Coordinates of C-alpha atoms in Angstrom, one line a residue:
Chain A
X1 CA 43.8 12.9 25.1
X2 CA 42.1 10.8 27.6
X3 CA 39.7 12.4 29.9
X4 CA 38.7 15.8 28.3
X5 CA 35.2 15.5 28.7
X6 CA 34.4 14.2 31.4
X7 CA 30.6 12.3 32.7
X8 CA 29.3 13.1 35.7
X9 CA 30.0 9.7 36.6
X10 CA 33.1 8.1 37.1
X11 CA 34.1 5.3 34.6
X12 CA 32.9 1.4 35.0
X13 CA 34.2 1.3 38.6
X14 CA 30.4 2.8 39.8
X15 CA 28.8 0.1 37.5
X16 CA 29.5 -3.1 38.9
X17 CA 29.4 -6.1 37.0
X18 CA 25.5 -7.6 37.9
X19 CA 23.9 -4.0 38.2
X20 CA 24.1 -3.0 35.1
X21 CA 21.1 -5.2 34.5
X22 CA 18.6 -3.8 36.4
X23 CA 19.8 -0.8 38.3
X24 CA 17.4 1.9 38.1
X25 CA 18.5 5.1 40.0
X26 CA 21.4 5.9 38.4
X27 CA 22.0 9.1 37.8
X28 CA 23.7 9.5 34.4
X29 CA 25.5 13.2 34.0
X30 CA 25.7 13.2 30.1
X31 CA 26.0 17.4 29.9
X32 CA 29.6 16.6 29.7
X33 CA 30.8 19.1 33.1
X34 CA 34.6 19.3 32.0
X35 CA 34.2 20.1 28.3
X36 CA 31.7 23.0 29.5
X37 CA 33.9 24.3 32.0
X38 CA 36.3 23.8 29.6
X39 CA 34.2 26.1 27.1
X40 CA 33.1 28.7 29.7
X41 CA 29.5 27.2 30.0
X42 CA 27.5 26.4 33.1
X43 CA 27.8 23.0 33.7
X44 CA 24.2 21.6 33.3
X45 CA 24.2 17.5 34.8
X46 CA 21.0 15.8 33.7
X47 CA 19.2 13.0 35.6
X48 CA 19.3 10.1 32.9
X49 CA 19.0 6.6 33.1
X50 CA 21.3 4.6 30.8
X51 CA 19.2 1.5 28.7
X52 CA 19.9 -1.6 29.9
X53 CA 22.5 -3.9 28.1
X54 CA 20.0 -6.0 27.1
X55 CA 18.0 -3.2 25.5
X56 CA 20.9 -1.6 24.0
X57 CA 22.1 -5.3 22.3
X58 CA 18.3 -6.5 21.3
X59 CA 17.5 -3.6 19.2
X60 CA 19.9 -2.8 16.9
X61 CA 20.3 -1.6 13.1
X62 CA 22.7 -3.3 11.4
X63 CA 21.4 -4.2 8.0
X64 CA 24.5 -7.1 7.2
X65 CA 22.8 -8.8 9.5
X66 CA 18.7 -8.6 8.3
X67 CA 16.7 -5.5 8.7
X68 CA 14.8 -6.6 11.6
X69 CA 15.4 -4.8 15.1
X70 CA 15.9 -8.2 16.7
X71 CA 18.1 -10.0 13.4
X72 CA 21.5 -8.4 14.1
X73 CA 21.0 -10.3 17.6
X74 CA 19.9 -13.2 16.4
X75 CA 22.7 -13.6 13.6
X76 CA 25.7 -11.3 14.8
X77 CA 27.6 -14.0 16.6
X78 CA 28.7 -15.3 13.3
X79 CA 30.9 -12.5 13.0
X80 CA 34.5 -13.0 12.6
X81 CA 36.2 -10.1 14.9
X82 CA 39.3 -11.9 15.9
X83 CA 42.0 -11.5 14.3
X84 CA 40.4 -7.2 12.8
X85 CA 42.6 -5.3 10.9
X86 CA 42.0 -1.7 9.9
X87 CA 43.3 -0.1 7.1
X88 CA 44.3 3.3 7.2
X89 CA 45.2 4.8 4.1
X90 CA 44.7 8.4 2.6
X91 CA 46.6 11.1 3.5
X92 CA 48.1 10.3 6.7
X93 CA 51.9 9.3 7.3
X94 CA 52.0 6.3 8.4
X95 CA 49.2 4.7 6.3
X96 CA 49.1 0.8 6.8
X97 CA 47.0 -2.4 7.9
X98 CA 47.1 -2.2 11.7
X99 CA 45.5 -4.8 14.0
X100 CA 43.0 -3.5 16.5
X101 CA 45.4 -3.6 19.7
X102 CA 48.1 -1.9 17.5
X103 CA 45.6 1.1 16.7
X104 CA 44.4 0.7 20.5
X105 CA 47.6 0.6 22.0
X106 CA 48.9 3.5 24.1
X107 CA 45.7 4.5 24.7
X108 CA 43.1 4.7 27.0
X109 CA 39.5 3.8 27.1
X110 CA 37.4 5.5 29.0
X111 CA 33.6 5.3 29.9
X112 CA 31.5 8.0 28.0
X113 CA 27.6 8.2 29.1
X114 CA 25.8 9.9 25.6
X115 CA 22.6 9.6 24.0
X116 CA 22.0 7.9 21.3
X117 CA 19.0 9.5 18.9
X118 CA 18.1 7.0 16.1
X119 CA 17.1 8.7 13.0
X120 CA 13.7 6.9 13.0
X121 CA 13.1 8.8 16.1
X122 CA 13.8 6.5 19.0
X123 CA 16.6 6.7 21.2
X124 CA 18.6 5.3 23.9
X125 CA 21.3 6.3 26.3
X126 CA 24.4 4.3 26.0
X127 CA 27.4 4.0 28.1
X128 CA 30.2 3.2 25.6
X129 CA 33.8 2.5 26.2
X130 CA 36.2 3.8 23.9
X131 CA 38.8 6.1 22.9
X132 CA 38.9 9.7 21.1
X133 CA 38.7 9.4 17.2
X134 CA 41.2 12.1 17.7
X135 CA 43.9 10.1 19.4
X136 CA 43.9 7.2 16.9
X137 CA 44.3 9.9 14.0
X138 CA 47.1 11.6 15.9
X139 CA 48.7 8.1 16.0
X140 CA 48.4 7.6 12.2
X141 CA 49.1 11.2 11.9
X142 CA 47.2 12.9 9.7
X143 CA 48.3 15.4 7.1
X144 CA 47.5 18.9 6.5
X145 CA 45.7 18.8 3.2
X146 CA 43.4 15.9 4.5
X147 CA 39.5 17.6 4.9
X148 CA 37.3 14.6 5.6
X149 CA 37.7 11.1 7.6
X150 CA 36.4 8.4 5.9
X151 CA 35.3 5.0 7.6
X152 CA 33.8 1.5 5.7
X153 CA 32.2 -1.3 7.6
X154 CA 33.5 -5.1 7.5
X155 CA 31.7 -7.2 4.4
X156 CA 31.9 -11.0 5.7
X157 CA 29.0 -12.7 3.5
X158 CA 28.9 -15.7 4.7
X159 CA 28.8 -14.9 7.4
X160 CA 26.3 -11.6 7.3
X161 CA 22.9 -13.3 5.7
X162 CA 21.6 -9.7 5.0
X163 CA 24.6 -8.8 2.4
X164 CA 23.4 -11.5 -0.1
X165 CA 19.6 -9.6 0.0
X166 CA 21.0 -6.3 -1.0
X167 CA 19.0 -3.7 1.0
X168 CA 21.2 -1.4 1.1
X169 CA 25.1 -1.1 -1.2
X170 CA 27.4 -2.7 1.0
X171 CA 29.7 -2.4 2.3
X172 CA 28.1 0.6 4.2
X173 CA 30.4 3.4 4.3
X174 CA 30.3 7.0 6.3
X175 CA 32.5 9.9 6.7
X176 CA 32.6 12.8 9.1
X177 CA 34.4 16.2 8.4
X178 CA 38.0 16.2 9.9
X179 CA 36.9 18.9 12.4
X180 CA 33.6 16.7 13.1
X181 CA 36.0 13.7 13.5
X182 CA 38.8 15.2 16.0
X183 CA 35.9 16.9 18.3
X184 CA 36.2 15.6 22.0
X185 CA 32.8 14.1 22.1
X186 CA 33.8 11.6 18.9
X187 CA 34.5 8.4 19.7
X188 CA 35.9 5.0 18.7
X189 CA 34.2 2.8 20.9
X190 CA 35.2 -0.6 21.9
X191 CA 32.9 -1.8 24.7
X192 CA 29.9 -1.0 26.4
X193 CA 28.9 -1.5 30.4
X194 CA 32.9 -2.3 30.7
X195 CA 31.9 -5.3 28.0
X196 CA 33.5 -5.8 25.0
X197 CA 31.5 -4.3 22.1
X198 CA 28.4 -6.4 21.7
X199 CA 28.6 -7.9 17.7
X200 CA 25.9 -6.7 16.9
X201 CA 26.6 -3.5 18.4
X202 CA 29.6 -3.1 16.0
X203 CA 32.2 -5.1 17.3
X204 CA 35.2 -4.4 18.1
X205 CA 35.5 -1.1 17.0
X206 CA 32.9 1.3 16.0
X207 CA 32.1 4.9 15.8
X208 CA 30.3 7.3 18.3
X209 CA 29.0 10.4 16.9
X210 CA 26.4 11.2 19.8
X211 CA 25.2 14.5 18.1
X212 CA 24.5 13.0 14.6
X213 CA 21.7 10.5 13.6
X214 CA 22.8 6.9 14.5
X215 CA 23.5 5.7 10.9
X216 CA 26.2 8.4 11.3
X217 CA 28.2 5.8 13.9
X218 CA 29.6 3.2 11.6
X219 CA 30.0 0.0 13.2
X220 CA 32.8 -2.3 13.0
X221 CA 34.9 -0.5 11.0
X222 CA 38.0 -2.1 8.4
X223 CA 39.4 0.8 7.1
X224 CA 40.3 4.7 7.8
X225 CA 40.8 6.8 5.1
X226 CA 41.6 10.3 5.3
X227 CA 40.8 12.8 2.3
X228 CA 40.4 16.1 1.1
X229 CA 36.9 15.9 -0.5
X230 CA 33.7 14.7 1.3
X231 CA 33.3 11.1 0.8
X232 CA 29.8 9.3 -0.1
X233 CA 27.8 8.0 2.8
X234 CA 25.3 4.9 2.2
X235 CA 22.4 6.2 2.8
X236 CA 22.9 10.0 1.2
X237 CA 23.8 7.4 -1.7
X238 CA 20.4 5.4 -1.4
X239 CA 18.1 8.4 -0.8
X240 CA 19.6 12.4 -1.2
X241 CA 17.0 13.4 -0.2
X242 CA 16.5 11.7 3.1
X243 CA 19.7 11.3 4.6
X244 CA 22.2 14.2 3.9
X245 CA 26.1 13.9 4.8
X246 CA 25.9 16.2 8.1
X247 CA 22.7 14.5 9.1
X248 CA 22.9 16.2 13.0
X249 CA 19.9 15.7 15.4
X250 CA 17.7 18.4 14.4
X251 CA 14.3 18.8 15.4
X252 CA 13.4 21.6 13.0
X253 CA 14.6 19.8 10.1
X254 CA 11.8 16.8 9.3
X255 CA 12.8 14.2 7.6
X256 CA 10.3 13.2 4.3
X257 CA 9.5 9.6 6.5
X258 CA 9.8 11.1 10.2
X259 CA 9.0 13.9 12.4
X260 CA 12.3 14.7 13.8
X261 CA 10.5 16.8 16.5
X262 CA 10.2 14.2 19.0
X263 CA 11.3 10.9 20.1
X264 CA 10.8 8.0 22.3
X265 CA 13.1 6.1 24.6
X266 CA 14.2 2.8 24.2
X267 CA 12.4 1.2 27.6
X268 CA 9.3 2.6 28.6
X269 CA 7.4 -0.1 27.7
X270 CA 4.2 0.3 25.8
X271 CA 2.6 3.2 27.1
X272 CA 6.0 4.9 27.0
X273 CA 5.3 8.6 26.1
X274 CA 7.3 10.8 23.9
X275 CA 9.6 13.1 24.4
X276 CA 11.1 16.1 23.1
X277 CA 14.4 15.9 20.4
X278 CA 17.2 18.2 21.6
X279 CA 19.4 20.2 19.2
X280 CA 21.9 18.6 18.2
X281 CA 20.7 15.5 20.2
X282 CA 21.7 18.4 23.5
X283 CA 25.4 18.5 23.1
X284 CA 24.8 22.3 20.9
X285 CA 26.7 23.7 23.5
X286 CA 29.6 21.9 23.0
X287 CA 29.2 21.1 19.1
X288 CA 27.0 23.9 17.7
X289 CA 29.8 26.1 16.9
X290 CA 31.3 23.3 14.3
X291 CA 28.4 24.7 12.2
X292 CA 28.9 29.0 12.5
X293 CA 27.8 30.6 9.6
X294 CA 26.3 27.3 7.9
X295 CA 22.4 26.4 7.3
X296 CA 21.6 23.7 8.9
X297 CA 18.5 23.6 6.7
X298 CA 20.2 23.5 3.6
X299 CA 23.1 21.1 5.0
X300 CA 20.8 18.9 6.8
Chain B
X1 CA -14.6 -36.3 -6.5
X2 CA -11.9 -33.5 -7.5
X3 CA -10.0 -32.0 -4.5
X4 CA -12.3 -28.9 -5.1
X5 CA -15.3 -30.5 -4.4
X6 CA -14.0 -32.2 -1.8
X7 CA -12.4 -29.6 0.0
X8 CA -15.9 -27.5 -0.7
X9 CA -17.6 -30.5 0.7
X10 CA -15.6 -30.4 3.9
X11 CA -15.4 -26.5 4.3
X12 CA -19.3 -26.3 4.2
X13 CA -19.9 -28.2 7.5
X14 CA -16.8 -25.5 8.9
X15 CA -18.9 -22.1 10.3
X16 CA -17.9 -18.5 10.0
X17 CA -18.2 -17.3 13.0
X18 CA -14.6 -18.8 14.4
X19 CA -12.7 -16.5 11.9
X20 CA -13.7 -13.8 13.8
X21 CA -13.0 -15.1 17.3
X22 CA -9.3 -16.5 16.2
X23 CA -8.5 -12.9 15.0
X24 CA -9.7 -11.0 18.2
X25 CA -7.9 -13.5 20.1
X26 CA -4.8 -13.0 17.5
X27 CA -5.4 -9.4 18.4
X28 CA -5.6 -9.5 22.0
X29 CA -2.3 -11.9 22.2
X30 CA -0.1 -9.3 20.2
X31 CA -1.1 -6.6 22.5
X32 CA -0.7 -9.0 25.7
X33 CA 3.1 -9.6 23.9
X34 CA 3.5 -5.7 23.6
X35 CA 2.8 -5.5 27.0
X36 CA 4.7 -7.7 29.0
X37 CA 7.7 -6.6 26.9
X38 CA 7.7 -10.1 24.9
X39 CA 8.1 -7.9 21.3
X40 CA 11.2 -6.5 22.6
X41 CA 12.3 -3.1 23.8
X42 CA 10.4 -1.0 21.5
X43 CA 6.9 -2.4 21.7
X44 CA 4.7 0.6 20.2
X45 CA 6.7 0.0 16.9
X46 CA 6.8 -3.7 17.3
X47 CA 2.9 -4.1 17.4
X48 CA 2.3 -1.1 14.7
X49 CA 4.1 -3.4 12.2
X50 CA 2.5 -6.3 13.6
X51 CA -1.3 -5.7 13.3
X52 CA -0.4 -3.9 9.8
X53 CA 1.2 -7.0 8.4
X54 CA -1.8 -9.1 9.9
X55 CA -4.2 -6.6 8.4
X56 CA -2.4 -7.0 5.1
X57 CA -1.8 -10.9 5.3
X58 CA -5.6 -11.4 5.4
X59 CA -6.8 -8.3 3.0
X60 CA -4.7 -10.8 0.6
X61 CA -6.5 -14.0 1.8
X62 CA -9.8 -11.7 1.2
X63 CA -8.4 -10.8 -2.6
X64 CA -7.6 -14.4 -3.8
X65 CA -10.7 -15.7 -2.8
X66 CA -12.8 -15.0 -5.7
X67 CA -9.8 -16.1 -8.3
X68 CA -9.4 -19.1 -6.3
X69 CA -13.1 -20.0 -6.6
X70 CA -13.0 -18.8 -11.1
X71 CA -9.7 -21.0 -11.2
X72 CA -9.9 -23.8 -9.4
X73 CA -13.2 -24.1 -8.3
X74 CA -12.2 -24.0 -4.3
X75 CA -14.9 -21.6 -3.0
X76 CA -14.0 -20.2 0.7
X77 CA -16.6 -17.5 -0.2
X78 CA -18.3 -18.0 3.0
X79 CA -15.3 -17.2 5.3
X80 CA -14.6 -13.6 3.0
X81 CA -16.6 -11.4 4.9
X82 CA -15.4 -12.8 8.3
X83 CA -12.2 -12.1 6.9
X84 CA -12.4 -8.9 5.6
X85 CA -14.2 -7.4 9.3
X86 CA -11.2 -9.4 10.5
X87 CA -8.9 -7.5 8.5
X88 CA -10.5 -4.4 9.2
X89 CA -10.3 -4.9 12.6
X90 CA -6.3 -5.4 12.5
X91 CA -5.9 -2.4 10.4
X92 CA -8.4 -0.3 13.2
X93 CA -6.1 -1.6 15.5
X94 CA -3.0 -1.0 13.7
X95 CA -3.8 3.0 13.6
X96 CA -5.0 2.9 17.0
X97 CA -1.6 2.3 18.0
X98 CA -0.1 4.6 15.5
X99 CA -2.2 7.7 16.6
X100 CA -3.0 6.8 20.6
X101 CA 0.1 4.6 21.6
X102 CA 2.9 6.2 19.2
X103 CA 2.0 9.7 18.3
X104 CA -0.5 10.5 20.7
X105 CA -1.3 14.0 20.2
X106 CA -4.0 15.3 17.6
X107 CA -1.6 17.5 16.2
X108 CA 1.3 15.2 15.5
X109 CA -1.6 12.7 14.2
X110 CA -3.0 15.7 11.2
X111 CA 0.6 16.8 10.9
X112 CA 2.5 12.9 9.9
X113 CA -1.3 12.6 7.7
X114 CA -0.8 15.9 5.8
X115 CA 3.0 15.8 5.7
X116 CA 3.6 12.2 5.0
X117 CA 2.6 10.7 1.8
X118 CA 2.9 6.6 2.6
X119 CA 1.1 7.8 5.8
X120 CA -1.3 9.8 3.5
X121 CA -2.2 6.4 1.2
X122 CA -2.3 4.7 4.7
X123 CA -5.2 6.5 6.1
X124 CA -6.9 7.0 2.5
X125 CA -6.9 3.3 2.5
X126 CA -8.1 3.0 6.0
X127 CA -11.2 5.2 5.4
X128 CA -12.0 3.2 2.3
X129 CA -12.3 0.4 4.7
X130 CA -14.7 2.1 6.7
X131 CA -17.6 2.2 5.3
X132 CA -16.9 -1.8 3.7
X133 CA -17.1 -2.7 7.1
X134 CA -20.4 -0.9 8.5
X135 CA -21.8 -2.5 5.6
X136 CA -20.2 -6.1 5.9
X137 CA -24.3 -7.9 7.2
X138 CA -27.1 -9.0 5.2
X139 CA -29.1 -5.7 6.4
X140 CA -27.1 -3.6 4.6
X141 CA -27.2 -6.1 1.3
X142 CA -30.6 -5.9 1.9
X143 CA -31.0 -2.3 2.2
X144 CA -28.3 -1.2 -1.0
X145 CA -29.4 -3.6 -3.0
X146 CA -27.0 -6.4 -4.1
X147 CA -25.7 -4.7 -7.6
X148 CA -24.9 -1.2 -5.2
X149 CA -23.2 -3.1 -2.3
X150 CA -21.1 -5.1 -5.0
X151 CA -20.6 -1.7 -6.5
X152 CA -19.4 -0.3 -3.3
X153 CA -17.2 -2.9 -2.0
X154 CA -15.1 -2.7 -4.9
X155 CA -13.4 -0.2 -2.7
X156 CA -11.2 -2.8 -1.3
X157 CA -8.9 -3.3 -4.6
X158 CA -8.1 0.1 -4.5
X159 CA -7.7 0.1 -0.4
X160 CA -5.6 -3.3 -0.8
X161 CA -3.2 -1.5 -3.3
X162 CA -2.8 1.2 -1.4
X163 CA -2.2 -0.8 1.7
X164 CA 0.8 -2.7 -0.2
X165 CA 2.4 0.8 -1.5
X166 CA 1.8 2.4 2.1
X167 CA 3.9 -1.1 3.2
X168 CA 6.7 -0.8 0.7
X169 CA 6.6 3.4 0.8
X170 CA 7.6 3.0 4.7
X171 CA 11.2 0.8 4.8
X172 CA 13.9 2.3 4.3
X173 CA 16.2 0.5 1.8
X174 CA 14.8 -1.9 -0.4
X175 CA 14.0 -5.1 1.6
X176 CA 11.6 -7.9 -0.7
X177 CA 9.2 -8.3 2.2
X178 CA 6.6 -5.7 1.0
X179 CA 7.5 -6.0 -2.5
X180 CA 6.2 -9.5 -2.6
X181 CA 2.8 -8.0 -0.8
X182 CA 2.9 -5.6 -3.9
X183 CA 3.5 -7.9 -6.6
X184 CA 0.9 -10.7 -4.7
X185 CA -1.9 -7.8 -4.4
X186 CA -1.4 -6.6 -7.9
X187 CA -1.5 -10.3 -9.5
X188 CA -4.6 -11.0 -7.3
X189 CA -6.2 -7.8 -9.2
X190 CA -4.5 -8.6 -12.6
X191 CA -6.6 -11.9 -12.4
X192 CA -9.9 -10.0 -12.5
X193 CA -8.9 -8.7 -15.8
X194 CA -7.9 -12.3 -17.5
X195 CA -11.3 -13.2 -19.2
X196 CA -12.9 -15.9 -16.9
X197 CA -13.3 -19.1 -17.4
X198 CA -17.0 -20.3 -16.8
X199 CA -17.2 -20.5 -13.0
X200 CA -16.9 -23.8 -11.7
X201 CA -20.2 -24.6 -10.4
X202 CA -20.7 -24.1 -6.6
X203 CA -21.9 -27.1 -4.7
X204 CA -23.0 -25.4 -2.0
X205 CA -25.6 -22.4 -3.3
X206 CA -24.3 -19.0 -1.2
X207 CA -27.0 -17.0 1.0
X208 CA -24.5 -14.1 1.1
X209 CA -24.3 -12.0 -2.3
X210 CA -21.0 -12.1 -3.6
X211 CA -18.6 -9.6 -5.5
X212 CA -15.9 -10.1 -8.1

């Protein structure tokens, strides 16, 4: 369902084409108004200031590509993302290879202003455009024992020069809990500033889980797969330790390489100061009861 | 003429001094790039890993110079210690910008030490340097004594190797860029233990004492 949570500001129309460059004042409502009124909460708009496309496209993880900040935007325009297909298999009823605008269709994309909290303790605020994870499942229609949504990213070697080097197992896979997956704030995003997903953003389609670590948003994602027990994630795989399947923005929980305490926005330029990390990257009032009666500690 | 000789012939009319100028200048460019945003949107990060990679580049240039001199007879022994304040200086100015531009609080600084092993071996390594560098001038060689100052400056194979574990300890995944830093640092060691041939002899008799 389209418009359940709702920004403080309306969708592209406020962000012209040309602005989106070096506007400044913008006042970005990311405390998500409807969904709180929608859960009895006071609604609680925050001043923020969205990064700047160019930010949000220069500094990017995605290992396929190299594992420099600045390599997925040097190499990502060899990407093939025309014609994508996704596969959607698992325990749904109408498994099958669907083409983007088939999974797309019906549906609309709408703008969604969230933070985005990198696990190595930087972050961003990103305005994506996309739709609700949860409409796309309700299209493929998901049965009743399924538990867990599953997600893999594309493999296209010759065209990704990081795959050959092996950094990391590709293809990259992640997986959310089906509750997780079908919450209001979960996305499947397609564009950002009203532009089609940047490649090395995660074109064309990607997930956006805004209260999780970024590693949890898969980018360009191939295939769907719903499932009844919790699937392996690529970097729980690489290091248990480090990176554990739930893997929300916690400040209390430090990671072995970084504090998790605090964080620094993407922009401030060099004598950019830090800042606190919210709970649950500040969307615990909407996403905190997902978690009742679990330790967050032990299921980090 | 062999290339050695020749190339020792050439570097001998080459001073020191430069080495010290070009890093500072180095130095000052990378922080003039953080700056005006030229290192991208991030720049704390950017120019952490930048001056560590320097310091580490030429900490490696420092190590092969006494092989290079036992195995080929090349001797750049006159540039070491110019490069090893140099390298100093890049790793000084890679935890300045760890602890005053990135973390900047006292507490945080203790807390990622104590907490953080590859930040542990990073700072160990760091204050290794330390006292290498005070000492790094002929009134210090003078003072300790040349078979005490050799003594002491051994501290940079351990300092070096920690340096490369602190560099491959930090990435996440397993890239080959600090691996091959490993593997170069731990070959440039290795070599000290290969019984030496008889050094080449030097053309050019060295005021500085040297270490091996």
């Amino acid at each position: 369902m389209a418009y359940r949570w709702k920004n403080d500001l309306s969708p592209t129309d406020v962000t012209p084409k040309g602005l989106w460059l070096n506007r400044r004042q913008l006042m970005a409502g990311v405390g998500g108004t409807a969904a709180l009124a929608m859960a009895g909460g006071s609604a609680r708009a925050q001043a923020l200031e969205p990064n700047t496309l160019e930010q949000i496209s220069t500094y990017n993880n995605y290992y396929e590509f190299g594992t420099g900040k600045d390599d997925p935007a040097a190499y990502a325009s060899a990407l093939v993302t025309d014609p994508w297909a996704i596969t959607v298999d698992g325990m749904v009823d109408r498994p099958g290879e669907y083409s983007l605008a088939d999974l797309m269709s019906g549906l609309t994309v709408e703008e969604r202003i969230y933070r985005f909290r990198c696990v190595e303790a930087w972050s961003m605020v990103v305005p994506w455009n996309g739709v609700e994870l949860a409409d796309v499942l309700d299209k493929v229609g998901v049965q009743s024992s399924a538990r867990y949504v599953a997600f893999e990213t594309v493999v296209q070697p010759e065209n990704m020069p990081g795959v050959a080097r092996q950094v990391i197992p590709f293809p990259y896979v992640e997986g959310l809990r089906l509750d997780e997956a079908r919450h209001p704030l979960t996305l499947l995003a397609t564009g950002i500033y009203g532009q089609p997903m940047p490649k090395q953003n995660g074109a064309p389609i990607r997930v956006v889980v805004p209260w999780k670590y970024g590693f949890k948003s898969i980018k360009s994602i191939v295939r769907i797969t719903l499932t009844d027990t919790q699937p392996p994630t690529t970097w729980n795989r690489l290091n248990r330790r480090e990176y554990g399947f739930y893997s929300n923005v916690n400040p209390e929980v430090d990671h072995p390489r970084w504090s998790q305490a605090s964080e620094r926005r993407i922009g401030g330029g060099i004598f950019s100061s830090r800042q606190d990390t919210l709970m649950f990257n500040g969307y615990g009032d909407q996403v905190a009861s997902l978690y009742d009666g679990m330790d967050l500690q032990e299921n980090y | 003429m062999d290339i050695a000789q020749r190339l020792n012939r050439a570097t001998r009319r080459v001073p020191a001094w430069p080495v010290y100028l070009i890093g500072a200048a180095w130095a000052g460019w990378l922080f003039w790039l953080g700056v005006s945003g030229q290192l991208g949107p991030e720049p704390i990060n950017a120019l952490e890993r930048r001056y560590g990679l320097v310091a580490l580049q030429v900490l490696v240039a420092v190590l092969a110079v006494t092989p290079l001199r036992v195995w080929t007879g090349i001797s750049l022994i006159k540039f070491r210690r110019a490069l090893g304040v140099t390298a100093f200086g890049f790793v000084l100015a890679h935890f300045l910008v760890w602890a005053v531009l990135d973390l900047q609080s006292l507490a945080r600084i203790g807390g990622e030490i104590v907490k953080r092993p590859y930040i542990t071996i990073g700072f160990g390594a760091f204050l290794m340097l330390i006292p290498l560098a005070i000492t790094s001038n002929n009134a210090s060689i003078r003072k300790l004594g040349g078979a005490a100052w050799r003594r002491l400056h051994k501290l940079t194979y351990p300092a070096v190797l920690l340096g490369a574990i602190h560099f491959v300890w930090l990435v996440k995944g397993y890239p080959m860029e600090p691996f091959l830093y490993l593997g170069a640092v731990i070959f440039l060691l290795a070599l000290r233990l290969v019984p030496k041939r008889k050094p080449v002899a030097r053309t050019a008799p060295q005021a500085t004492a040297t270490a091996r």
